[in-house]
Structures are given as C-alpha cells and as structure tokens.
Coordinates of C-alpha atoms and ligand atoms in Angstrom, one line a residue:
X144 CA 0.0 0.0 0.0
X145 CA 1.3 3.5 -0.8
X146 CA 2.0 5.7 2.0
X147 CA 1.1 9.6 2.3
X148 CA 3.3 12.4 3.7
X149 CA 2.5 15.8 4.7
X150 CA 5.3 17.5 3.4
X151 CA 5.5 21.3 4.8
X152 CA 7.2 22.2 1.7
X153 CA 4.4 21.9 -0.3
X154 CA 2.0 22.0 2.7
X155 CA 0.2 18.8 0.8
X156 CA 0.1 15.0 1.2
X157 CA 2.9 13.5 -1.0
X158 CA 3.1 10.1 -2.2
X159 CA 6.5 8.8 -0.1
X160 CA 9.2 7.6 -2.6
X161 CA 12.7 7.4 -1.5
X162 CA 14.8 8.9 -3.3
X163 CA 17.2 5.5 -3.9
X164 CA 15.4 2.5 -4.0
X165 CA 14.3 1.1 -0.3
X166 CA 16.7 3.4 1.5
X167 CA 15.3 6.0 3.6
X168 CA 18.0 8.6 5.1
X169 CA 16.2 10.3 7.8
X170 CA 17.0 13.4 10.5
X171 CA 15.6 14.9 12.8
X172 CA 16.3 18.2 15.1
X173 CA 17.6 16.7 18.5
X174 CA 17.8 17.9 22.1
X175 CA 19.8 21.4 23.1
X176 CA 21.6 19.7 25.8
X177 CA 21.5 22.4 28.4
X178 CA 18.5 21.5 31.0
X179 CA 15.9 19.0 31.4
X180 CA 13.8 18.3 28.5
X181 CA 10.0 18.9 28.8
X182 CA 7.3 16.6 27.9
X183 CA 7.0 18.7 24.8
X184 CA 10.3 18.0 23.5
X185 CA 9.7 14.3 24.2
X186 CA 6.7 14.7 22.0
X187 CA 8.7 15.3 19.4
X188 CA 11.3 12.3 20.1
X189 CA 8.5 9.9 20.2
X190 CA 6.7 11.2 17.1
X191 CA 9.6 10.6 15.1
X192 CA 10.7 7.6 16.4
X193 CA 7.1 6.2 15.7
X194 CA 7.1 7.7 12.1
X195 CA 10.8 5.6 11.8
X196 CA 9.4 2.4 13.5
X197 CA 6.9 2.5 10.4
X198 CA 8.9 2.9 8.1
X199 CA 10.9 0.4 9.0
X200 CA 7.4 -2.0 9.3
X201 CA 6.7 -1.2 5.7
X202 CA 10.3 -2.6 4.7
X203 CA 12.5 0.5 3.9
X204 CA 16.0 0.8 5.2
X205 CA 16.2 3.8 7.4
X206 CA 19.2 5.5 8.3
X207 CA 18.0 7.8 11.6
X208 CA 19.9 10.9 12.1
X209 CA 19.4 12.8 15.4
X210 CA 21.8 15.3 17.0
X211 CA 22.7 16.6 20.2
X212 CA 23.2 20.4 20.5
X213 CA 25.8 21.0 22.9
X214 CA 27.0 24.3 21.5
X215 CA 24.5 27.2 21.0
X216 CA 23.4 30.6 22.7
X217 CA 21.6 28.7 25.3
X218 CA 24.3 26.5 26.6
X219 CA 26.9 29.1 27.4
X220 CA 24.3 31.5 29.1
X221 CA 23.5 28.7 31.3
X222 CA 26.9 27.4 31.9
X223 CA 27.4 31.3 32.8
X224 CA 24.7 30.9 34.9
X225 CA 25.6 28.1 36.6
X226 CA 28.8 28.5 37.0
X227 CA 30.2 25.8 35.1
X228 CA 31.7 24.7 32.2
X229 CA 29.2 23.9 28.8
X230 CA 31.1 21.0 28.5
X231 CA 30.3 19.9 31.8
X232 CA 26.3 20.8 31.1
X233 CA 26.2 19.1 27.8
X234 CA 27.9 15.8 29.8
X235 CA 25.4 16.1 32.5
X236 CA 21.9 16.8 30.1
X237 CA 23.3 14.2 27.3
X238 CA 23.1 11.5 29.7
X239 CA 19.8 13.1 30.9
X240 CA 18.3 13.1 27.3
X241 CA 19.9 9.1 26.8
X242 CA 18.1 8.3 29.6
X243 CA 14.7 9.7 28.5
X244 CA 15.2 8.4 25.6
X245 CA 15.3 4.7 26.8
X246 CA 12.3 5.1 29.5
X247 CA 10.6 6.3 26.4
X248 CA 11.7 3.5 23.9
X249 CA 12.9 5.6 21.2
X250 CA 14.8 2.9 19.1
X251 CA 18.5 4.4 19.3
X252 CA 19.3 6.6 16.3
X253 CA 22.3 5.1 13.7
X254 CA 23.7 8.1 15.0
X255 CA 23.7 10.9 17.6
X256 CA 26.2 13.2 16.5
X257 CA 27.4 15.7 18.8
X258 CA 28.1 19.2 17.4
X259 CA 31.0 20.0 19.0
X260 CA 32.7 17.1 17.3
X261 CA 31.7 18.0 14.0
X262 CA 33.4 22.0 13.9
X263 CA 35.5 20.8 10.9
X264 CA 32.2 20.0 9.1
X265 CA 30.3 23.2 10.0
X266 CA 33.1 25.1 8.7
X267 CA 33.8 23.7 5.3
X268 CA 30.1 24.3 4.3
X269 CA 30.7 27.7 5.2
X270 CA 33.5 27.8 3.4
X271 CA 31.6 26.6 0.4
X272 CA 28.9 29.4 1.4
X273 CA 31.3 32.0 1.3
X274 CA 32.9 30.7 -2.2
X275 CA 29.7 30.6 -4.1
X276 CA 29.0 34.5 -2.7
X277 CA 26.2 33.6 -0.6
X278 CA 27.9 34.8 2.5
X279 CA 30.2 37.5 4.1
X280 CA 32.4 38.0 6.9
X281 CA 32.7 41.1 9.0
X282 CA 35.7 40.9 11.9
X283 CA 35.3 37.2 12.3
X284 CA 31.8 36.9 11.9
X285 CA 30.9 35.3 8.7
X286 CA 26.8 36.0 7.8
X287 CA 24.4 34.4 5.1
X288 CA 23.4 36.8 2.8
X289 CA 19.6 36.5 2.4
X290 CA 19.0 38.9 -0.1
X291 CA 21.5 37.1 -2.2
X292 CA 19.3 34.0 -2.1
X293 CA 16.4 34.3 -4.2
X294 CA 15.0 30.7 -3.0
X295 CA 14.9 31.9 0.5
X296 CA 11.4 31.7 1.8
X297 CA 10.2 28.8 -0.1
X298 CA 9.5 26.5 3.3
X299 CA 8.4 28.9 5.5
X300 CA 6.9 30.7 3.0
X301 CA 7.3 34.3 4.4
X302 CA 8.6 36.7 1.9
X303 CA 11.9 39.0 1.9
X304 CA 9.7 42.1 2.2
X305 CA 7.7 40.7 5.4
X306 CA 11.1 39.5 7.0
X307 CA 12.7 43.1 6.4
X308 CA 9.7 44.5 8.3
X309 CA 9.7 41.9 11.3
X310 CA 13.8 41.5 11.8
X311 CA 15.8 43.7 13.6
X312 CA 19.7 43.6 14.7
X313 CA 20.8 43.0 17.9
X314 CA 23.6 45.3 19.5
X315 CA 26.6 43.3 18.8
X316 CA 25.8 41.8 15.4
X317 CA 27.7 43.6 12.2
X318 CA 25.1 42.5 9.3
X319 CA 24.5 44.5 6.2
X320 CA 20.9 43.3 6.7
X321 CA 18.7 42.8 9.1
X322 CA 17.5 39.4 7.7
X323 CA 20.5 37.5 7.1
X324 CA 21.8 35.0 9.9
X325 CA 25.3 34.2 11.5
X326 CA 26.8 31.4 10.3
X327 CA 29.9 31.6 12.9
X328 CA 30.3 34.1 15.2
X329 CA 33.5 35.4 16.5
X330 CA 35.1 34.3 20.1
X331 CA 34.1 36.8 22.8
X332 CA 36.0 36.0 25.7
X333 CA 34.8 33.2 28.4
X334 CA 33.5 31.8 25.3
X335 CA 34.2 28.0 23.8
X336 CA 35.9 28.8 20.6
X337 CA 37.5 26.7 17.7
X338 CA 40.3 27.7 14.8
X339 CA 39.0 28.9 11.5
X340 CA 39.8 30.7 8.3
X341 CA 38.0 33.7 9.7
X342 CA 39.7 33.5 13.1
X343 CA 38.7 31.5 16.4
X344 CA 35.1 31.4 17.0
X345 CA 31.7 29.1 17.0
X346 CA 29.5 28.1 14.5
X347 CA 25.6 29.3 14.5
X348 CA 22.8 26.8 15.7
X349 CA 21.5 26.6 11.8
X350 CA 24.6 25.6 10.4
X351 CA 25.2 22.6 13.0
X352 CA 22.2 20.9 11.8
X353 CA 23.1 20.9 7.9
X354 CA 26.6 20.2 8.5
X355 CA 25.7 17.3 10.3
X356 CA 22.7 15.9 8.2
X357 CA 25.1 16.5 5.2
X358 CA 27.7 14.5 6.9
X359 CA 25.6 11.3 7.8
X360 CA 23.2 11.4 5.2
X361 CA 24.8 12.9 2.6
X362 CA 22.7 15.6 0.0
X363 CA 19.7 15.4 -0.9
X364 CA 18.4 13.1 1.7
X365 CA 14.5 11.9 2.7
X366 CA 13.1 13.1 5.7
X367 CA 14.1 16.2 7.9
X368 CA 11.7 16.3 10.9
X369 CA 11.3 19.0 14.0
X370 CA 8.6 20.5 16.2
X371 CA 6.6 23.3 14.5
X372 CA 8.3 26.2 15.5
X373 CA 11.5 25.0 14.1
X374 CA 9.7 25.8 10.6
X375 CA 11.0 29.3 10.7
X376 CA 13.5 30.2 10.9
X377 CA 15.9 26.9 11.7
X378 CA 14.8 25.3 9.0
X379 CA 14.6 27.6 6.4
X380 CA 18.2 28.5 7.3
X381 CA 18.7 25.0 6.5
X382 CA 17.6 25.0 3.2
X383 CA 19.3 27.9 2.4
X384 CA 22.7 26.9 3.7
X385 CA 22.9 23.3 2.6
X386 CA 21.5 24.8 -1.2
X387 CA 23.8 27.6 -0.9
X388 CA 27.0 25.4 -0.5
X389 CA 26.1 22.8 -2.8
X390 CA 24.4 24.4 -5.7
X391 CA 21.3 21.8 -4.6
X392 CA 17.3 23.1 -5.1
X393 CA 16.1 21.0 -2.7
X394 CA 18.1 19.4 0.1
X395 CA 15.8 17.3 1.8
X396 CA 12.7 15.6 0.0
X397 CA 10.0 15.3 2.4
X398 CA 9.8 18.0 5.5
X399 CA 7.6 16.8 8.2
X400 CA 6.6 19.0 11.4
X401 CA 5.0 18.0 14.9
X402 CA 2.5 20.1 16.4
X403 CA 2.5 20.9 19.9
X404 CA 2.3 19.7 22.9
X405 CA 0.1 22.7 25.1
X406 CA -1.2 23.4 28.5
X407 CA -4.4 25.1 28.9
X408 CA -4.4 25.5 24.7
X409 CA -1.2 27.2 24.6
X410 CA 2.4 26.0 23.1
X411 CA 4.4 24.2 25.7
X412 CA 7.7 26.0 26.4
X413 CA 10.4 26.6 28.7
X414 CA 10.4 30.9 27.8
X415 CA 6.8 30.7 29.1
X416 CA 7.5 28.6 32.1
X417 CA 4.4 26.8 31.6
X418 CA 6.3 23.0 31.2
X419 CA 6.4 19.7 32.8
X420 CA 9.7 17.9 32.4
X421 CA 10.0 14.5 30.9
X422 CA 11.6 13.9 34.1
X423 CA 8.3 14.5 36.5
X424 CA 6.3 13.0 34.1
X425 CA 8.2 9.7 33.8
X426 CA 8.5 9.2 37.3
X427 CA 5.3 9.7 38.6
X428 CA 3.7 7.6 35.7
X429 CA 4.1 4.1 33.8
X430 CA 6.9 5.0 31.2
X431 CA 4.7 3.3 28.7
X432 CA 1.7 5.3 29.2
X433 CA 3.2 8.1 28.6
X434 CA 4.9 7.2 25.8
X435 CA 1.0 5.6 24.3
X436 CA -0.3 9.1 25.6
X437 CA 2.5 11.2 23.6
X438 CA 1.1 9.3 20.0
X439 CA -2.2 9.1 20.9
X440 CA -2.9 12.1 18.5
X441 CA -2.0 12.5 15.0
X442 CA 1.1 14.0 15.1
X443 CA 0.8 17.6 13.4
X444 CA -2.3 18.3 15.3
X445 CA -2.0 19.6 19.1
X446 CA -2.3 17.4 22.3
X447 CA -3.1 18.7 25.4
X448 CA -0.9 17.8 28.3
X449 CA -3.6 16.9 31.4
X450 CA -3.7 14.3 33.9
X451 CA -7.0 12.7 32.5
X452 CA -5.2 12.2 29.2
X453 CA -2.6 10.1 30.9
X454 CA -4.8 8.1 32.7
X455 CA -6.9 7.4 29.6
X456 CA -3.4 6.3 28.1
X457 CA -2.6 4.2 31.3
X458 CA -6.0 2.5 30.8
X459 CA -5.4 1.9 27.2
X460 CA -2.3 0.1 27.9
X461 CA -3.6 -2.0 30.7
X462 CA -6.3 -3.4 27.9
X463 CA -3.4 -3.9 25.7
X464 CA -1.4 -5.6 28.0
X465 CA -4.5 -7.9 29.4
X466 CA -5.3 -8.7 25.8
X467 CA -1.1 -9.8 25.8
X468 CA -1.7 -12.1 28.9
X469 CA -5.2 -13.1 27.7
X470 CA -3.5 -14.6 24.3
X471 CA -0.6 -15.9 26.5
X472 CA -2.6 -17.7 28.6
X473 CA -4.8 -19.6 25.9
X474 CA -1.9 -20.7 24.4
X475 CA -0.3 -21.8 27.3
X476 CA -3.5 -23.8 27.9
X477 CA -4.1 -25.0 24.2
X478 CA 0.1 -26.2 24.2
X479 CA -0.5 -28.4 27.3
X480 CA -3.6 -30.0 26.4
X481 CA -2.7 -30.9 22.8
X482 CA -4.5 -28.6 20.3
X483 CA -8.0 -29.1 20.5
X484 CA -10.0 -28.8 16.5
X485 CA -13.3 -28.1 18.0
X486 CA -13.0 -24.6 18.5
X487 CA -13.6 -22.0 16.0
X488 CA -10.8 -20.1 14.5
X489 CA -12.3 -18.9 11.5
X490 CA -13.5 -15.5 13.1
X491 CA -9.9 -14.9 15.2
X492 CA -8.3 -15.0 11.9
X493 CA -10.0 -12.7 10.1
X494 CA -9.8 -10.2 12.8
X495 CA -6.0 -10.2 12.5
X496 CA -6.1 -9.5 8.8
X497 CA -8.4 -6.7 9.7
X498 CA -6.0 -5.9 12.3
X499 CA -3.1 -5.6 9.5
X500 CA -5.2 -4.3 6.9
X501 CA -6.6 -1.5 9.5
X502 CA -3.4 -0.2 10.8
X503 CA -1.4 0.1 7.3
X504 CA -4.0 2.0 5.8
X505 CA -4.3 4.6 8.9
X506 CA -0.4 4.6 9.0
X507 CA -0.3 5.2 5.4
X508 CA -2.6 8.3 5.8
X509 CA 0.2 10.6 6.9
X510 CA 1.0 8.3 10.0
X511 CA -2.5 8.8 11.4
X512 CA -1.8 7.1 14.9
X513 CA -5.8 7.9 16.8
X514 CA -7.1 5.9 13.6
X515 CA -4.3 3.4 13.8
X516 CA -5.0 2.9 17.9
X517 CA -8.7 2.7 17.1
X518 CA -8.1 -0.3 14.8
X519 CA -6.4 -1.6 17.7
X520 CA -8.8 -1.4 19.9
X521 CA -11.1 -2.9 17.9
X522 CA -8.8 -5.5 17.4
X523 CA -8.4 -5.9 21.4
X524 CA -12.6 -6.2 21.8
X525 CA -12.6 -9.2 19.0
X526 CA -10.0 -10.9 20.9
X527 CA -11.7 -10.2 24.1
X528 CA -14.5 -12.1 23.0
X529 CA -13.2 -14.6 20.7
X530 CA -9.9 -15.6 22.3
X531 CA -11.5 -18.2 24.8
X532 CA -13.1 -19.9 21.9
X533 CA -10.3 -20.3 19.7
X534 CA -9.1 -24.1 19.3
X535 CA -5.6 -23.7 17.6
X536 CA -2.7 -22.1 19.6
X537 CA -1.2 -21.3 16.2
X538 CA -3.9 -18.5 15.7
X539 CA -3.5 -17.6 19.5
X540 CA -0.3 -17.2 18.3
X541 CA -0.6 -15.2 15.3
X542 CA -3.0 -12.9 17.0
X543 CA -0.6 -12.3 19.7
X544 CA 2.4 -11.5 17.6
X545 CA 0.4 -9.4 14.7
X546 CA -0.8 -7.1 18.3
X547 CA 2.5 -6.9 19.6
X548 CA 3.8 -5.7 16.1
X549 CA 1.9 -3.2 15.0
X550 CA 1.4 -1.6 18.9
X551 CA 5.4 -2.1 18.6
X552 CA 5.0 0.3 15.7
X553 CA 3.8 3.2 18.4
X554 CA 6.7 2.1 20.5
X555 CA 4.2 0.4 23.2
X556 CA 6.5 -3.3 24.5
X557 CA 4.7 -6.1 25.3
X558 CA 6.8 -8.8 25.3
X559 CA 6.0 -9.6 28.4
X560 CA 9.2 -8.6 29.6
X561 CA 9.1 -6.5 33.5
X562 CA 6.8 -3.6 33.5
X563 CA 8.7 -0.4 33.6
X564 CA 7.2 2.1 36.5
X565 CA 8.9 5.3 37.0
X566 CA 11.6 5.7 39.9
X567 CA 9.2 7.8 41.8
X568 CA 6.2 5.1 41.4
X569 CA 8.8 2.6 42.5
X570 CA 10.3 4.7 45.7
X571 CA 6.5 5.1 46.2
X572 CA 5.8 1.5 46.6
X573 CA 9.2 0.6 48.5
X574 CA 7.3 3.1 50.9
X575 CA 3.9 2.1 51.2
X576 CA 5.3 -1.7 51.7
X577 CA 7.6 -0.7 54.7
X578 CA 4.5 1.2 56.2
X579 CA 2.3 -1.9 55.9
X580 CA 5.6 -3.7 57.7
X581 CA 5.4 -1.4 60.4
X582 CA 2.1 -1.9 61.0
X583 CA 2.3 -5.6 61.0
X584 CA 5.3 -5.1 63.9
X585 CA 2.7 -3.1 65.7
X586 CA 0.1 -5.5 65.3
X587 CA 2.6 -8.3 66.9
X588 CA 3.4 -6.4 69.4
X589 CA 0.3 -5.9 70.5
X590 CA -0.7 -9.9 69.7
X591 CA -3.3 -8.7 67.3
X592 CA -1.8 -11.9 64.9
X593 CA -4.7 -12.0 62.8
X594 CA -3.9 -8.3 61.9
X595 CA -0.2 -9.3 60.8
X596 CA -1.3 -12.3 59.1
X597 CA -3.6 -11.0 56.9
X598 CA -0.8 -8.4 56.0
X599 CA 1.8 -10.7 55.2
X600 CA -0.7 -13.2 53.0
X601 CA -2.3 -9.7 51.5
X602 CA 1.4 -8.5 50.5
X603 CA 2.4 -12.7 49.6
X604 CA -0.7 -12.5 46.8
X605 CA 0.8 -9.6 45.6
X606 CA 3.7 -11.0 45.0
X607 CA 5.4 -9.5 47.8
X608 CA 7.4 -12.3 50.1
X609 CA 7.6 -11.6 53.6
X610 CA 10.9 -13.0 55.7
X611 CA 11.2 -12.2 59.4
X612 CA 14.7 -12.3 60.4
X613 CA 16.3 -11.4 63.6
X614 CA 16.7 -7.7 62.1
X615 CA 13.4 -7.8 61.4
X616 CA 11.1 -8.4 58.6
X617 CA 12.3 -8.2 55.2
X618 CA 11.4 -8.1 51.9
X619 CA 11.5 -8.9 47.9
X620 CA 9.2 -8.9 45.1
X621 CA 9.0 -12.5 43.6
X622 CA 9.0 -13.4 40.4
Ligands
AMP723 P1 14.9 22.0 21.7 O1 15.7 21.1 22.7 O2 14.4 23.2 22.3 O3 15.8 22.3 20.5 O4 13.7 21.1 21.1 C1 13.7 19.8 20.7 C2 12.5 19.5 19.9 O5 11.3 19.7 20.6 C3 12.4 20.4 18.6 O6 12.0 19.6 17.5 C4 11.2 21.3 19.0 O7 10.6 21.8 17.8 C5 10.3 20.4 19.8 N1 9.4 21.1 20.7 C6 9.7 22.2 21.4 N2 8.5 22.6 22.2 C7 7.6 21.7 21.8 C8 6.2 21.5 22.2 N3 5.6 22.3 23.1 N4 5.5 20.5 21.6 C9 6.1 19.7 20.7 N5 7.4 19.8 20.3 C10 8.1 20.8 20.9
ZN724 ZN1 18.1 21.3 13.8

C-alpha cells in the first residue's frame, strides 16, 4: 500500500518515494543539551521515532539521524549561569536526554552526532557558502546573505519584504541586513571557541544541523523532521545553507513538522514557564503510558498535556497488556492439552487480517496514529471475546504477535518482559510496603496476629514475600 506524507514544503500529502530504491536517510532536530527536556520535546522524540518504526514496518532501510546540540546561545548562558563549564552541562543533560530516551523506547538513532565534534564539518560548508558569494564575513563573523538567495522563503513561505519588516539587529551583530543569519560568530572571551579561516570562533545553531545531516546522510536526503516552530527560521536557514553550499534546489525531499504539545491550549515551552519535564512526568507515571499518551494524537495536530489524558493512556495500555496475557494464557492452555480442533478459529483469523489491513491504511494516511490505535482497539474487543473460543494455539499465536507488532510500531513493548514504572512510582511503593511492615510489627506487638497475618498473606498475593529475620522483617518482590 502507498503511504502519504505531509510534506511542509508543499503543505500537501505526498506520495512517499525514496529517493534511492528502499533506503530511507532520515534526521531529525535533537535535544539542546543544556537542561531538562519537557514533555513537549519528548513529543517530538517519540513522534519521530514512531514515524521511523513505520517505516521500518513497511520494509524501507532507514538510516536515523538525530543530533545533540551542545553548543548554542543557550548552553553558554547557562553554563554562565551556573557557574560551570558547557562541556560539563552538555555531559550532564546528554546523559539526561539518553536516559529519556530509553524510559521512552525511542529505538536508538544510527547516530547521535554531537556538534561540538563536527566543527570541521560546519566550517567547510561555510566555506563553500562564502565561495559561491552567498555569504560575508565582517571581523570574524561570517553571515548568510539572504538577499542574495532568491530561494529563500520557499519553506516557510514568508517573503523578503515581510522579513525586512519583522527582523531587527541585535547590539553586537555587524550584518549589512537585518534578515541574514550568522553562520559563525567570532570568540568573545569566556567563550568556547574553535580555529577557522576567519579567526577563532563558534558556528551558528542553523549551520550545526546541515553540516551534520550532510555529513551522515549525505545531499539530498528523505526526511528532515522537527517540532513546528522550528519551521522558521531553523529550518529555512537549513535550506538555504545546505542549497547555498552545494548548488542543490532541494536538500531534503520530504519535510515533516510535529504540532505541539500545550497546557491550557497554549504551546508548551520553557520561555513561558508553563512546562512539565520529561523527568516528572516519567517518574510519577508508567513510562509506557506516557509514551501511548505522547502518540495518541496525529502527530501535526496539538495534544493537550492533562492528567485525565494520561490516565486514559494508562488504561489503554492496561487493555493492551491484558489482551497480551489473555492470548498468553490460551496458548499456554491450548500447548498443554494438545491442540483441540473443536474450537472456531475462523472469526480470530479474520480479525488479524483486519487488524493488519486497519493499521497500514491509517499509518499510510500521513502516519494517522488515533485511527491506527482505534483499529487496535477494535482489534483488542474481537479478541476479548473470541480468544476463549479459539481451538488452535497457532492463531492464538498469530493474533498475539500481529498485536505486539503493529502496537510495537507506536513504541508500546509487550513482550511480556518486567513492567517499567517510574523511579518515583517505585520509591513510592518501596514506601507504602515498609509502612504496611510497620504496621504488622505493631500488630505483633500488641498480639493482634490476625492483623499481621492478613498483611503478610495480603502482600504474599501480591507478590510481595515476607521474611522475618532477627533484624526484622524483610522483603523482595517474587518473580
Ligand atoms: P529543543 O531542545 O528546544 O531544540 O527542542 C527539541 C524538539 O522539541 C524540537 O524539535 C522542537 O521543535 C520540539 N518542541 C519544542 N517545544 C515543543 C512543544 N511544546 N510541543 C512539541 N514539540 C516541541
Ligand atoms: Zn536542527
């Protein structure tokens, strides 16, 4: 079946062709490394990762690109802030965003370059810039020379005359216009700086991203994906810089954009103050319900950030996950007693073609995930209702893997492997058990033992096994 991309470059749904055979070279605009994501920016992780998990479900190749800022504005006015070094912040927010990354289960990226180890890159496509006359240097500052570039615009779609009106210079910049970007700035001192052939320096936040898509991808490549308000004017600078160097119309094929994440209707966003971090979020909540709850919507459009949406996606995945142990448990049954004919399978069958059929053709529809999810669920009622009935494991069996496939699509595990919970969740229970032992001490003491009893058999058909030792009781979680 053919899939369908909006591409914001021609703000339509494009038939998705690679552009060499069933290779798809892919990147996307990673974290700025300098504090705590918020769940917005994880939106934007998991979006992408679910658009490359599909890909990759439909047979294609992909080749996933996703950087780490770790040199920008941002980071040395924090380090400033801070007191410390941005090396030491991008260290300490890397691991931060790695970590995140795996709670969420973003598949990792083929690689997560790190600008600051790709200078050598961002200079030579300046360098390039400069030679074809599409940029300047004044005192060490080298700048893109908008004006000069009659494509610029064509993404954003804002023209020269409406950028004039809306840019302005700030008091240290030396541009001949108002419109046109740095592409390295000049070392100002307390500043990480590197050699180049306009003098020590740092490269812009535009030019990090083409050097490094050029580098791994190569040019033109597939996909380029960000959040929304990377549109203008990151990515248009990236058109224009990665055209400018190489002489190439169009860079990147297909440009895809996430919508927001909001609060109360309005944009997410660390400026505003009105944010969650991933951080908070993961640890008071199952990490797979958020992750469900981050797809949940079709990517471009909004999705409110709200308690009751997360524990709508907490009860989503609890039906997914009983329909999982449902399915195991038949065919644990069906393998012991020999399979049994009598059963219909007939109905089971067809639901899981249904299933397949559902999900490609809402996945093909520009990666339509509430469609996709309510195939799913539809999916989850059949089996529901049909699973007991079914006579053959072999269709338990098929059921169970085409379900784990396609929700493995939307990142959702159920393998069956240990439920992930959040590190607050778990400190959380590690306290409410110890309570419930100090009761049960109490209860001894006072020889209420019908009262500790039923607290240690309670806990036991929990799962939770009891030991009394002559430090006291202890405790560990079987299975
Ligand atoms: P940053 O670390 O700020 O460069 O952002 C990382 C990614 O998150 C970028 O693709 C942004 O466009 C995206 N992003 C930022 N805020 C939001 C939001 N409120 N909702 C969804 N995506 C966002
Ligand atoms: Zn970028």
């Amino acid at each position: 079946m053919t899939l369908y991309v909006y591409n914001t470059l021609s703000r339509s749904k494009e038939e998705f062709v690679p552009l060499q055979g069933n290779t798809v070279r892919m990147y996307v605009c990673g974290p700025t490394v300098y504090d705590y994501p918020h769940i917005g920016n994880a939106r934007s992780f998991a979006v992408f990762d679910t658009i490359r998990r599909y890909l990759e479900y439909k047979g294609y190749r992909v080749t996933f690109v996703t950087n780490i800022t770790d040199i920008d504005d941002k980071m040395i006015a924090r380090a400033r802030e801070e007191g410390t070094t941005v090396r030491e912040l991008a260290a300490r927010f890397t691991e931060e965003y790695l970590r995140i990354a795996r709670e969420l289960n973003l598949k990792p990226a083929t690689v997560n370059p790190r600008a600051t180890e790709h200078i050598d890159d961002m200079i030579d496509m300046i360098q390039h810039i400069v030679d074809n006359g599409k940029a300047y240097v004044v005192d060490g500052d080298v700048y893109f020379d908008v004006a000069g570039h009659e494509q610029y615009g064509v993404l954003s779609r804002i023209s020269k005359d409406e950028l004039a009106a809306g840019a302005r210079v700030e008091v240290d910049e030396k541009k001949r216009d108002p419109r046109d970007f740095a592409l390295w700035k000049a070392e100002k001192p307390g500043e990480p700086s590197w050699e180049s052939p306009w003098g020590r320096g740092r490269p812009g936040w535009h030019i990090e991203c083409s050097a490094m898509g050029a580098r791994f991808l190569g040019l033109p490549f597939d996909i380029h994906g960000g959040g929304q308000d990377l549109i203008f004017p990151h990515h248009e600078n990236e058109i224009a810089q990665s055209s400018a160097a190489y002489n190439i119309d169009t860079p990147v094929k297909y440009w895809l954009h996430n919508g927001f994440l909001t609060i109360d209707k309005e944009k997410m966003s660390k400026s505003e103050g009105n944010f969650y971090t991933a951080r908070e979020v993961l640890d008071r909540h199952d990490h797979q319900a958020v992750r469900l709850y981050l797809v949940s919507a079709h990517y471009r459009q909004p999705l409110d950030f709200n308690e009751a949406a997360l524990e709508q996606a907490q009860h989503s995945l609890d039906r997914l996950r009983n329909a999982a142990e449902l399915l195991r448990g038949r065919i644990r049954v069906l393998e012991k007693a020999g399979d049994r004919a009598k059963g219909s399978d007939r109905e089971l069958k067809e639901s899981v073609a249904r299933l397949r059929e559902g999900f490609e053709r809402a996945m093909d529809d520009d990666f339509n995930t509430p469609s996709a999810l309510a195939e799913i669920f539809t999916f989850v009622r059949d089996v529901n209702t049909l699973a007991p009935e079914v006579g053959s494991a072999g269709t338990l069996r098929e059921a169970l893997a085409a379900l784990t496939e396609v929700v493995g699509v939307l990142g959702i595990d159920l393998s069956g492997g240990a439920q992930t919970v959040g590190a607050g969740a778990a400190a959380l229970v590690e306290g409410l058990i110890g309570l419930l032992l100090e009761i049960r001490e109490e209860a001894r003491a006072a020889k209420d033992y019908a009262t500790a009893d039923r607290i240690r058999a309670r806990l036991g058909e929990l799962g939770v096994v009891v030991a009394d030792t002559k430090d006291g009781p202890t405790w560990k979680i079987a299975r």
